[in-house]
């Protein structure tokens, strides 16, 4: 249930900036990834959970072919004619996410006319909780309903991913948009990024999923992310030369990676080792989750973090410190960085009764050792995108 006060604020802001009332409002959540990092663009496995923070998008049809976009949180109106080629907005960066969505909808020939749109969100931006995927998927959800496009859940995810890749310029995988579209309350989702087959993994109510933001300002995430992706593609190309059936690192074993270290070189082989070993950890974690063995899930999360730190090299010292501090709290099962890395958040799992001790021990120590103010969010597993008003 969306807080009615947030809906009221959005409706008021819509009327204030764009005139009149919206026809409908859609939402899509941010996400935290429990395990399976930097595996999605290698056709691998991931286990994200949609969180109880989201983006709301209000829309209303117009008959003059104009599109007007307004952000309640950042201000400004970004306008263009729906018949024109969709250009980047150089002065209102937030507008490029809905603009990217309109661009990709036009490439598939979706019958969209003019409309007004206003959006607001409470997914912290730039923290690795996928606020951009939430904007993309909420916009698609709203336009799908407004223009009766008949898009299916994973069509929405793929279109959101295309908006990010083709318009925003980050060569992301499918994970963030998939969980924003397909999340389920009370569950994480085990997602096979090759087939888009999903399995629900129950998150019991006694388990707290605690996200902590390092508050490190992330720079150049997009270009470092794209570099990692290129390194994974380079190793795939190497393996495909002798085994043409290799389409992605998903198809490679750890033994093959070890044997190819000389040919791949130290950096690319470490990247490949992360992806291949992470896929195994996700599959083992799913089984452990189902068996109720949360200590084992926690151990795998820590191993995932170490692999992201040493082999994939996407952590920063502040992420490493938060994981170390989390693991020192009595009762915490495990912790790791979550999302693309280079700053952003950690995720830790623990019994609900341990959260107070976690906050009391981790927050002051982190603050004292880094001079940064960490932000702690206890997340509950929420539903994916829907029309809410
Ligand atoms: C970002 C991308 C995802 C995924 C993660 C790393 O969130 O958008 O597709 O690659 O990084 O797991």
mmCIF file of C-alpha atoms and ligand atoms in Angstrom:
data_model
loop_
_atom_site.group_PDB
_atom_site.id
_atom_site.type_symbol
_atom_site.label_atom_id
_atom_site.label_comp_id
_atom_site.label_asym_id
_atom_site.label_seq_id
_atom_site.Cartn_x
_atom_site.Cartn_y
_atom_site.Cartn_z
ATOM 1 C CA UNK A 1 0.000 0.000 0.000
ATOM 2 C CA UNK A 2 1.362 3.396 -0.961
ATOM 3 C CA UNK A 3 1.109 6.046 1.741
ATOM 4 C CA UNK A 4 -1.940 8.151 0.701
ATOM 5 C CA UNK A 5 -0.065 11.312 1.700
ATOM 6 C CA UNK A 6 2.584 10.649 -0.940
ATOM 7 C CA UNK A 7 -0.136 10.198 -3.565
ATOM 8 C CA UNK A 8 -1.773 13.453 -2.451
ATOM 9 C CA UNK A 9 1.524 15.363 -2.677
ATOM 10 C CA UNK A 10 2.088 13.995 -6.183
ATOM 11 C CA UNK A 11 -1.419 14.875 -7.366
ATOM 12 C CA UNK A 12 -1.032 18.414 -5.998
ATOM 13 C CA UNK A 13 2.385 18.856 -7.616
ATOM 14 C CA UNK A 14 1.026 17.506 -10.912
ATOM 15 C CA UNK A 15 -1.806 20.029 -10.876
ATOM 16 C CA UNK A 16 0.569 22.821 -9.840
ATOM 17 C CA UNK A 17 3.223 22.220 -12.505
ATOM 18 C CA UNK A 18 1.164 20.784 -15.361
ATOM 19 C CA UNK A 19 -2.452 21.859 -14.667
ATOM 20 C CA UNK A 20 -5.388 19.484 -14.067
ATOM 21 C CA UNK A 21 -5.425 16.092 -12.327
ATOM 22 C CA UNK A 22 -3.564 12.976 -13.511
ATOM 23 C CA UNK A 23 -5.518 10.133 -15.140
ATOM 24 C CA UNK A 24 -3.589 7.478 -13.235
ATOM 25 C CA UNK A 25 -0.558 6.794 -11.029
ATOM 26 C CA UNK A 26 1.866 3.849 -11.250
ATOM 27 C CA UNK A 27 4.708 2.770 -8.976
ATOM 28 C CA UNK A 28 7.851 0.667 -9.244
ATOM 29 C CA UNK A 29 10.209 -0.258 -6.395
ATOM 30 C CA UNK A 30 13.957 0.004 -5.870
ATOM 31 C CA UNK A 31 15.800 -3.199 -5.097
ATOM 32 C CA UNK A 32 18.491 -4.764 -2.986
ATOM 33 C CA UNK A 33 20.410 -7.702 -4.398
ATOM 34 C CA UNK A 34 20.980 -10.426 -1.796
ATOM 35 C CA UNK A 35 23.570 -12.307 -3.861
ATOM 36 C CA UNK A 36 24.647 -12.675 -7.515
ATOM 37 C CA UNK A 37 26.545 -9.487 -8.365
ATOM 38 C CA UNK A 38 27.895 -8.606 -11.800
ATOM 39 C CA UNK A 39 26.552 -11.891 -13.138
ATOM 40 C CA UNK A 40 23.426 -10.712 -14.969
ATOM 41 C CA UNK A 41 25.197 -9.495 -18.113
ATOM 42 C CA UNK A 42 26.991 -12.853 -18.328
ATOM 43 C CA UNK A 43 23.637 -14.713 -18.506
ATOM 44 C CA UNK A 44 24.075 -15.755 -14.867
ATOM 45 C CA UNK A 45 21.975 -16.017 -11.704
ATOM 46 C CA UNK A 46 20.896 -13.266 -9.308
ATOM 47 C CA UNK A 47 18.743 -13.087 -6.170
ATOM 48 C CA UNK A 48 17.361 -9.566 -5.759
ATOM 49 C CA UNK A 49 14.441 -8.399 -3.629
ATOM 50 C CA UNK A 50 12.155 -5.438 -4.406
ATOM 51 C CA UNK A 51 12.162 -3.027 -1.463
ATOM 52 C CA UNK A 52 9.585 -0.859 0.260
ATOM 53 C CA UNK A 53 10.930 2.314 -1.370
ATOM 54 C CA UNK A 54 9.648 3.289 -4.755
ATOM 55 C CA UNK A 55 9.065 5.787 -7.523
ATOM 56 C CA UNK A 56 5.560 7.073 -8.275
ATOM 57 C CA UNK A 57 4.665 8.297 -11.761
ATOM 58 C CA UNK A 58 1.435 10.222 -12.480
ATOM 59 C CA UNK A 59 0.295 10.662 -16.101
ATOM 60 C CA UNK A 60 -2.467 12.318 -18.086
ATOM 61 C CA UNK A 61 -3.161 12.156 -21.823
ATOM 62 C CA UNK A 62 -2.914 15.281 -23.989
ATOM 63 C CA UNK A 63 -4.375 15.637 -27.484
ATOM 64 C CA UNK A 64 -1.786 18.055 -28.894
ATOM 65 C CA UNK A 65 1.147 15.593 -29.174
ATOM 66 C CA UNK A 66 3.169 17.437 -26.525
ATOM 67 C CA UNK A 67 5.059 15.544 -23.817
ATOM 68 C CA UNK A 68 5.752 17.469 -20.594
ATOM 69 C CA UNK A 69 7.768 15.836 -17.798
ATOM 70 C CA UNK A 70 8.016 17.214 -14.260
ATOM 71 C CA UNK A 71 10.054 16.010 -11.265
ATOM 72 C CA UNK A 72 8.533 16.828 -7.903
ATOM 73 C CA UNK A 73 11.876 16.153 -6.181
ATOM 74 C CA UNK A 74 14.239 17.993 -8.542
ATOM 75 C CA UNK A 75 11.913 20.546 -10.152
ATOM 76 C CA UNK A 76 11.727 21.711 -13.772
ATOM 77 C CA UNK A 77 9.633 20.790 -16.793
ATOM 78 C CA UNK A 78 11.203 18.983 -19.756
ATOM 79 C CA UNK A 79 9.045 19.234 -22.895
ATOM 80 C CA UNK A 80 9.078 18.019 -26.508
ATOM 81 C CA UNK A 81 6.779 16.850 -29.262
ATOM 82 C CA UNK A 82 6.132 13.095 -29.228
ATOM 83 C CA UNK A 83 6.524 13.002 -33.023
ATOM 84 C CA UNK A 84 10.091 14.368 -32.884
ATOM 85 C CA UNK A 85 13.236 12.294 -32.380
ATOM 86 C CA UNK A 86 13.704 12.074 -28.609
ATOM 87 C CA UNK A 87 16.774 14.126 -27.637
ATOM 88 C CA UNK A 88 18.741 14.215 -24.379
ATOM 89 C CA UNK A 89 17.877 16.967 -21.937
ATOM 90 C CA UNK A 90 21.215 18.555 -21.049
ATOM 91 C CA UNK A 91 19.881 20.719 -18.246
ATOM 92 C CA UNK A 92 17.503 18.335 -16.432
ATOM 93 C CA UNK A 93 19.398 15.020 -16.011
ATOM 94 C CA UNK A 94 16.467 13.256 -14.281
ATOM 95 C CA UNK A 95 14.365 13.756 -17.442
ATOM 96 C CA UNK A 96 16.623 11.449 -19.472
ATOM 97 C CA UNK A 97 15.196 8.343 -17.774
ATOM 98 C CA UNK A 98 11.577 8.937 -18.873
ATOM 99 C CA UNK A 99 12.890 10.309 -22.187
ATOM 100 C CA UNK A 100 14.839 7.057 -22.690
ATOM 101 C CA UNK A 101 11.645 5.093 -22.077
ATOM 102 C CA UNK A 102 9.714 7.144 -24.651
ATOM 103 C CA UNK A 103 12.574 6.650 -27.109
ATOM 104 C CA UNK A 104 12.488 2.849 -26.787
ATOM 105 C CA UNK A 105 8.681 2.692 -26.852
ATOM 106 C CA UNK A 106 8.808 4.553 -30.147
ATOM 107 C CA UNK A 107 11.390 2.106 -31.558
ATOM 108 C CA UNK A 108 8.957 -0.777 -31.002
ATOM 109 C CA UNK A 109 6.153 1.186 -32.653
ATOM 110 C CA UNK A 110 4.100 1.548 -29.444
ATOM 111 C CA UNK A 111 1.060 3.756 -30.070
ATOM 112 C CA UNK A 112 1.769 6.580 -27.644
ATOM 113 C CA UNK A 113 0.447 10.099 -28.027
ATOM 114 C CA UNK A 114 1.148 13.258 -26.061
ATOM 115 C CA UNK A 115 0.942 13.244 -22.263
ATOM 116 C CA UNK A 116 1.911 15.032 -19.062
ATOM 117 C CA UNK A 117 3.954 13.150 -16.469
ATOM 118 C CA UNK A 118 5.086 13.964 -12.927
ATOM 119 C CA UNK A 119 7.265 11.737 -10.792
ATOM 120 C CA UNK A 120 8.512 11.508 -7.216
ATOM 121 C CA UNK A 121 10.458 8.858 -5.356
ATOM 122 C CA UNK A 122 11.981 7.797 -2.059
ATOM 123 C CA UNK A 123 14.617 5.392 -3.373
ATOM 124 C CA UNK A 124 17.890 7.153 -2.484
ATOM 125 C CA UNK A 125 19.552 8.178 -5.764
ATOM 126 C CA UNK A 126 23.125 7.102 -6.465
ATOM 127 C CA UNK A 127 23.170 4.605 -3.586
ATOM 128 C CA UNK A 128 23.062 1.432 -5.665
ATOM 129 C CA UNK A 129 19.403 0.701 -4.894
ATOM 130 C CA UNK A 130 18.330 1.112 -8.534
ATOM 131 C CA UNK A 131 16.403 4.335 -8.399
ATOM 132 C CA UNK A 132 16.948 4.671 -12.162
ATOM 133 C CA UNK A 133 15.392 1.272 -12.934
ATOM 134 C CA UNK A 134 12.480 2.241 -10.671
ATOM 135 C CA UNK A 135 11.940 5.435 -12.703
ATOM 136 C CA UNK A 136 12.160 3.551 -16.006
ATOM 137 C CA UNK A 137 9.826 0.737 -15.002
ATOM 138 C CA UNK A 138 7.314 3.033 -13.257
ATOM 139 C CA UNK A 139 7.203 5.192 -16.400
ATOM 140 C CA UNK A 140 6.623 2.124 -18.588
ATOM 141 C CA UNK A 141 3.953 0.845 -16.195
ATOM 142 C CA UNK A 142 2.154 4.208 -16.314
ATOM 143 C CA UNK A 143 2.350 4.560 -20.115
ATOM 144 C CA UNK A 144 1.330 0.925 -20.629
ATOM 145 C CA UNK A 145 -1.862 1.640 -18.676
ATOM 146 C CA UNK A 146 -2.453 5.120 -20.141
ATOM 147 C CA UNK A 147 -2.190 3.973 -23.776
ATOM 148 C CA UNK A 148 -3.344 0.331 -23.283
ATOM 149 C CA UNK A 149 -0.100 -1.043 -24.740
ATOM 150 C CA UNK A 150 -0.614 -4.579 -23.377
ATOM 151 C CA UNK A 151 3.017 -5.059 -22.334
ATOM 152 C CA UNK A 152 3.908 -8.170 -20.335
ATOM 153 C CA UNK A 153 5.993 -8.091 -17.142
ATOM 154 C CA UNK A 154 9.296 -8.986 -18.782
ATOM 155 C CA UNK A 155 8.593 -6.768 -21.839
ATOM 156 C CA UNK A 156 8.529 -3.909 -19.345
ATOM 157 C CA UNK A 157 11.814 -5.059 -17.807
ATOM 158 C CA UNK A 158 13.537 -5.387 -21.176
ATOM 159 C CA UNK A 159 12.299 -1.991 -22.376
ATOM 160 C CA UNK A 160 13.528 -0.374 -19.150
ATOM 161 C CA UNK A 161 16.927 -2.028 -19.631
ATOM 162 C CA UNK A 162 17.047 -0.781 -23.238
ATOM 163 C CA UNK A 163 16.263 2.774 -22.076
ATOM 164 C CA UNK A 164 19.217 2.606 -19.684
ATOM 165 C CA UNK A 165 21.583 1.104 -22.265
ATOM 166 C CA UNK A 166 20.578 2.921 -25.417
ATOM 167 C CA UNK A 167 19.645 6.326 -24.041
ATOM 168 C CA UNK A 168 21.297 6.789 -20.638
ATOM 169 C CA UNK A 169 24.447 4.951 -21.776
ATOM 170 C CA UNK A 170 25.077 2.357 -19.037
ATOM 171 C CA UNK A 171 25.431 -1.156 -20.508
ATOM 172 C CA UNK A 172 23.485 -2.678 -17.595
ATOM 173 C CA UNK A 173 22.129 -6.204 -17.296
ATOM 174 C CA UNK A 174 18.484 -7.130 -16.772
ATOM 175 C CA UNK A 175 18.459 -7.566 -12.974
ATOM 176 C CA UNK A 176 17.287 -4.157 -11.769
ATOM 177 C CA UNK A 177 14.466 -3.663 -14.245
ATOM 178 C CA UNK A 178 13.388 -7.318 -13.872
ATOM 179 C CA UNK A 179 12.974 -7.098 -10.101
ATOM 180 C CA UNK A 180 11.312 -3.655 -10.367
ATOM 181 C CA UNK A 181 8.762 -5.237 -12.712
ATOM 182 C CA UNK A 182 8.397 -8.701 -11.168
ATOM 183 C CA UNK A 183 9.140 -8.389 -7.425
ATOM 184 C CA UNK A 184 6.801 -10.094 -4.951
ATOM 185 C CA UNK A 185 5.969 -9.074 -1.375
ATOM 186 C CA UNK A 186 7.576 -11.366 1.175
ATOM 187 C CA UNK A 187 9.979 -12.863 -1.367
ATOM 188 C CA UNK A 188 13.320 -12.496 -3.048
ATOM 189 C CA UNK A 189 13.442 -13.638 -6.655
ATOM 190 C CA UNK A 190 15.851 -16.211 -7.985
ATOM 191 C CA UNK A 191 16.301 -15.054 -11.580
ATOM 192 C CA UNK A 192 18.033 -16.896 -14.389
ATOM 193 C CA UNK A 193 19.194 -13.971 -16.516
ATOM 194 C CA UNK A 194 19.489 -16.156 -19.626
ATOM 195 C CA UNK A 195 15.954 -17.553 -19.688
ATOM 196 C CA UNK A 196 14.294 -14.989 -17.387
ATOM 197 C CA UNK A 197 12.867 -17.938 -15.488
ATOM 198 C CA UNK A 198 12.049 -16.851 -11.941
ATOM 199 C CA UNK A 199 11.563 -18.730 -8.702
ATOM 200 C CA UNK A 200 10.221 -17.122 -5.554
ATOM 201 C CA UNK A 201 12.419 -17.430 -2.482
ATOM 202 C CA UNK A 202 10.446 -16.706 0.720
ATOM 203 C CA UNK A 203 12.035 -14.191 3.104
ATOM 204 C CA UNK A 204 10.619 -15.037 6.522
ATOM 205 C CA UNK A 205 9.309 -12.189 8.631
ATOM 206 C CA UNK A 206 11.846 -12.883 11.400
ATOM 207 C CA UNK A 207 14.734 -12.106 9.043
ATOM 208 C CA UNK A 208 15.843 -8.484 8.761
ATOM 209 C CA UNK A 209 17.397 -7.323 5.497
ATOM 210 C CA UNK A 210 19.420 -4.277 6.484
ATOM 211 C CA UNK A 211 20.874 -1.936 3.886
ATOM 212 C CA UNK A 212 23.576 0.550 4.902
ATOM 213 C CA UNK A 213 24.630 3.374 2.619
ATOM 214 C CA UNK A 214 28.363 4.163 2.777
ATOM 215 C CA UNK A 215 27.502 7.763 1.742
ATOM 216 C CA UNK A 216 30.531 7.634 -0.554
ATOM 217 C CA UNK A 217 29.886 9.819 -3.580
ATOM 218 C CA UNK A 218 30.197 7.558 -6.609
ATOM 219 C CA UNK A 219 32.115 8.882 -9.585
ATOM 220 C CA UNK A 220 32.280 7.477 -13.117
ATOM 221 C CA UNK A 221 30.228 4.416 -12.175
ATOM 222 C CA UNK A 222 28.943 4.095 -15.723
ATOM 223 C CA UNK A 223 32.348 3.978 -17.374
ATOM 224 C CA UNK A 224 33.895 1.600 -14.797
ATOM 225 C CA UNK A 225 30.813 -0.599 -15.096
ATOM 226 C CA UNK A 226 31.122 -0.682 -18.870
ATOM 227 C CA UNK A 227 34.836 -1.601 -18.500
ATOM 228 C CA UNK A 228 33.968 -4.613 -16.344
ATOM 229 C CA UNK A 229 31.426 -5.711 -18.859
ATOM 230 C CA UNK A 230 33.994 -5.446 -21.672
ATOM 231 C CA UNK A 231 36.447 -7.567 -19.636
ATOM 232 C CA UNK A 232 33.790 -10.273 -19.242
ATOM 233 C CA UNK A 233 33.104 -10.167 -22.967
ATOM 234 C CA UNK A 234 36.825 -10.464 -23.725
ATOM 235 C CA UNK A 235 37.058 -13.653 -21.667
ATOM 236 C CA UNK A 236 33.895 -15.057 -23.271
ATOM 237 C CA UNK A 237 35.404 -14.445 -26.712
ATOM 238 C CA UNK A 238 38.521 -16.368 -25.657
ATOM 239 C CA UNK A 239 36.542 -19.430 -24.549
ATOM 240 C CA UNK A 240 34.246 -19.284 -27.582
ATOM 241 C CA UNK A 241 37.225 -19.629 -29.922
ATOM 242 C CA UNK A 242 37.733 -23.243 -28.854
ATOM 243 C CA UNK A 243 34.118 -23.945 -27.815
ATOM 244 C CA UNK A 244 31.687 -22.043 -30.060
ATOM 245 C CA UNK A 245 28.746 -23.004 -27.821
ATOM 246 C CA UNK A 246 30.064 -20.591 -25.151
ATOM 247 C CA UNK A 247 27.750 -17.579 -25.402
ATOM 248 C CA UNK A 248 28.605 -16.024 -22.026
ATOM 249 C CA UNK A 249 30.626 -16.730 -18.867
ATOM 250 C CA UNK A 250 27.596 -18.695 -17.673
ATOM 251 C CA UNK A 251 28.816 -21.498 -19.954
ATOM 252 C CA UNK A 252 32.335 -21.686 -18.496
ATOM 253 C CA UNK A 253 33.594 -23.718 -15.509
ATOM 254 C CA UNK A 254 36.029 -22.656 -12.793
ATOM 255 C CA UNK A 255 38.460 -25.302 -14.046
ATOM 256 C CA UNK A 256 38.456 -23.718 -17.497
ATOM 257 C CA UNK A 257 39.099 -20.284 -16.023
ATOM 258 C CA UNK A 258 42.043 -21.572 -13.977
ATOM 259 C CA UNK A 259 43.490 -23.365 -17.001
ATOM 260 C CA UNK A 260 43.218 -20.200 -19.131
ATOM 261 C CA UNK A 261 44.906 -17.825 -16.679
ATOM 262 C CA UNK A 262 48.013 -17.457 -18.841
ATOM 263 C CA UNK A 263 46.054 -16.794 -22.021
ATOM 264 C CA UNK A 264 43.572 -14.387 -20.408
ATOM 265 C CA UNK A 265 46.118 -12.481 -18.370
ATOM 266 C CA UNK A 266 45.800 -11.823 -14.619
ATOM 267 C CA UNK A 267 43.105 -9.138 -14.694
ATOM 268 C CA UNK A 268 40.644 -10.708 -17.131
ATOM 269 C CA UNK A 269 41.036 -14.139 -15.526
ATOM 270 C CA UNK A 270 40.236 -12.689 -12.080
ATOM 271 C CA UNK A 271 37.114 -11.051 -13.518
ATOM 272 C CA UNK A 272 36.026 -14.369 -15.036
ATOM 273 C CA UNK A 273 36.729 -16.225 -11.796
ATOM 274 C CA UNK A 274 34.437 -13.840 -9.939
ATOM 275 C CA UNK A 275 31.534 -14.341 -12.332
ATOM 276 C CA UNK A 276 31.850 -18.137 -12.530
ATOM 277 C CA UNK A 277 32.279 -18.585 -8.757
ATOM 278 C CA UNK A 278 29.469 -16.109 -8.004
ATOM 279 C CA UNK A 279 27.019 -18.116 -10.108
ATOM 280 C CA UNK A 280 27.837 -21.191 -7.994
ATOM 281 C CA UNK A 281 27.341 -19.179 -4.804
ATOM 282 C CA UNK A 282 23.885 -18.011 -5.910
ATOM 283 C CA UNK A 283 22.740 -21.560 -6.603
ATOM 284 C CA UNK A 284 24.102 -22.759 -3.255
ATOM 285 C CA UNK A 285 22.512 -19.777 -1.465
ATOM 286 C CA UNK A 286 19.105 -20.556 -2.950
ATOM 287 C CA UNK A 287 19.280 -24.106 -1.602
ATOM 288 C CA UNK A 288 20.464 -22.841 1.795
ATOM 289 C CA UNK A 289 17.630 -20.288 1.932
ATOM 290 C CA UNK A 290 15.087 -23.002 1.244
ATOM 291 C CA UNK A 291 16.629 -25.249 3.897
ATOM 292 C CA UNK A 292 16.432 -22.376 6.398
ATOM 293 C CA UNK A 293 20.231 -22.419 6.746
ATOM 294 C CA UNK A 294 20.736 -18.672 7.080
ATOM 295 C CA UNK A 295 24.213 -19.081 8.547
ATOM 296 C CA UNK A 296 25.229 -20.680 5.241
ATOM 297 C CA UNK A 297 23.541 -17.867 3.252
ATOM 298 C CA UNK A 298 25.498 -15.369 5.344
ATOM 299 C CA UNK A 299 28.776 -17.196 4.730
ATOM 300 C CA UNK A 300 28.116 -17.149 0.982
ATOM 301 C CA UNK A 301 27.344 -13.421 1.118
ATOM 302 C CA UNK A 302 30.713 -12.757 2.742
ATOM 303 C CA UNK A 303 32.455 -14.942 0.134
ATOM 304 C CA UNK A 304 30.641 -12.954 -2.572
ATOM 305 C CA UNK A 305 31.914 -9.706 -1.090
ATOM 306 C CA UNK A 306 35.491 -10.996 -0.946
ATOM 307 C CA UNK A 307 35.310 -12.039 -4.585
ATOM 308 C CA UNK A 308 33.937 -8.617 -5.592
ATOM 309 C CA UNK A 309 36.748 -6.990 -3.596
ATOM 310 C CA UNK A 310 39.686 -9.136 -4.725
ATOM 311 C CA UNK A 311 38.740 -10.499 -8.161
ATOM 312 C CA UNK A 312 36.193 -8.095 -9.628
ATOM 313 C CA UNK A 313 37.611 -5.040 -7.837
ATOM 314 C CA UNK A 314 34.415 -3.032 -7.548
ATOM 315 C CA UNK A 315 34.388 -2.390 -3.798
ATOM 316 C CA UNK A 316 35.831 0.650 -2.038
ATOM 317 C CA UNK A 317 37.431 0.663 1.465
ATOM 318 C CA UNK A 318 34.214 2.022 2.994
ATOM 319 C CA UNK A 319 32.196 -0.957 1.676
ATOM 320 C CA UNK A 320 34.856 -3.349 3.000
ATOM 321 C CA UNK A 321 34.756 -1.627 6.389
ATOM 322 C CA UNK A 322 30.949 -1.813 6.649
ATOM 323 C CA UNK A 323 31.051 -5.544 5.874
ATOM 324 C CA UNK A 324 33.781 -6.114 8.443
ATOM 325 C CA UNK A 325 31.861 -4.163 11.104
ATOM 326 C CA UNK A 326 28.593 -5.958 10.272
ATOM 327 C CA UNK A 327 30.191 -9.377 10.597
ATOM 328 C CA UNK A 328 31.593 -8.458 14.021
ATOM 329 C CA UNK A 329 28.074 -7.902 15.426
ATOM 330 C CA UNK A 330 26.871 -10.910 17.369
ATOM 331 C CA UNK A 331 23.990 -12.600 15.524
ATOM 332 C CA UNK A 332 24.572 -11.121 12.040
ATOM 333 C CA UNK A 333 24.566 -13.982 9.486
ATOM 334 C CA UNK A 334 26.537 -12.153 6.812
ATOM 335 C CA UNK A 335 26.960 -8.993 4.747
ATOM 336 C CA UNK A 336 28.198 -7.868 1.350
ATOM 337 C CA UNK A 337 28.174 -4.928 -1.002
ATOM 338 C CA UNK A 338 25.062 -4.743 -3.166
ATOM 339 C CA UNK A 339 24.561 -3.271 -6.657
ATOM 340 C CA UNK A 340 27.251 -2.128 -9.059
ATOM 341 C CA UNK A 341 29.753 -1.119 -6.339
ATOM 342 C CA UNK A 342 32.275 1.776 -6.445
ATOM 343 C CA UNK A 343 30.446 3.158 -3.390
ATOM 344 C CA UNK A 344 26.763 2.661 -2.630
ATOM 345 C CA UNK A 345 25.374 0.240 -0.074
ATOM 346 C CA UNK A 346 25.968 -2.995 1.784
ATOM 347 C CA UNK A 347 23.265 -5.510 2.630
ATOM 348 C CA UNK A 348 23.380 -7.536 5.839
ATOM 349 C CA UNK A 349 21.007 -10.251 7.030
ATOM 350 C CA UNK A 350 20.246 -10.891 10.692
ATOM 351 C CA UNK A 351 17.388 -11.865 12.990
ATOM 352 C CA UNK A 352 15.035 -8.906 13.546
ATOM 353 C CA UNK A 353 16.116 -8.818 17.207
ATOM 354 C CA UNK A 354 19.721 -8.026 16.231
ATOM 355 C CA UNK A 355 18.978 -4.820 14.253
ATOM 356 C CA UNK A 356 19.250 -2.490 17.256
ATOM 357 C CA UNK A 357 22.658 -3.888 18.205
ATOM 358 C CA UNK A 358 23.763 -3.599 14.562
ATOM 359 C CA UNK A 359 22.844 0.080 14.441
ATOM 360 C CA UNK A 360 24.386 0.775 17.859
ATOM 361 C CA UNK A 361 27.692 -0.891 16.981
ATOM 362 C CA UNK A 362 28.177 -0.201 13.277
ATOM 363 C CA UNK A 363 26.997 3.398 12.883
ATOM 364 C CA UNK A 364 29.264 5.160 15.429
ATOM 365 C CA UNK A 365 32.336 3.093 14.507
ATOM 366 C CA UNK A 366 31.867 3.700 10.782
ATOM 367 C CA UNK A 367 31.326 7.413 11.399
ATOM 368 C CA UNK A 368 34.435 7.656 13.605
ATOM 369 C CA UNK A 369 36.655 5.765 11.161
ATOM 370 C CA UNK A 370 35.533 7.468 7.932
ATOM 371 C CA UNK A 371 34.033 10.820 8.890
ATOM 372 C CA UNK A 372 31.001 9.801 6.814
ATOM 373 C CA UNK A 373 27.423 9.471 8.016
ATOM 374 C CA UNK A 374 26.050 6.019 7.106
ATOM 375 C CA UNK A 375 22.333 5.670 6.475
ATOM 376 C CA UNK A 376 20.626 2.456 7.587
ATOM 377 C CA UNK A 377 17.400 1.160 5.985
ATOM 378 C CA UNK A 378 15.642 -1.978 7.126
ATOM 379 C CA UNK A 379 13.975 -3.227 3.954
ATOM 380 C CA UNK A 380 10.920 -5.394 3.529
ATOM 381 C CA UNK A 381 10.307 -7.384 0.355
ATOM 382 C CA UNK A 382 7.670 -5.624 -1.724
ATOM 383 C CA UNK A 383 5.697 -6.138 -4.937
ATOM 384 C CA UNK A 384 6.912 -5.108 -8.373
ATOM 385 C CA UNK A 385 5.382 -2.376 -10.524
ATOM 386 C CA UNK A 386 1.629 -1.744 -10.612
ATOM 387 C CA UNK A 387 -0.971 0.945 -11.129
ATOM 388 C CA UNK A 388 -1.842 2.359 -7.708
ATOM 389 C CA UNK A 389 -4.321 5.137 -8.321
HETATM 390 C C1 LIG B 1 23.884 -2.512 -11.722
HETATM 391 C C2 LIG B 1 23.274 -2.977 -13.049
HETATM 392 C C3 LIG B 1 22.768 -4.416 -12.965
HETATM 393 C C4 LIG B 1 23.830 -5.356 -12.389
HETATM 394 C C5 LIG B 1 24.459 -4.765 -11.128
HETATM 395 C C6 LIG B 1 25.638 -5.575 -10.636
HETATM 396 O O1 LIG B 1 22.898 -2.457 -10.736
HETATM 397 O O2 LIG B 1 22.212 -2.138 -13.421
HETATM 398 O O3 LIG B 1 22.327 -4.848 -14.233
HETATM 399 O O4 LIG B 1 24.811 -5.648 -13.358
HETATM 400 O O5 LIG B 1 24.898 -3.427 -11.314
HETATM 401 O O6 LIG B 1 25.224 -6.839 -10.231
#
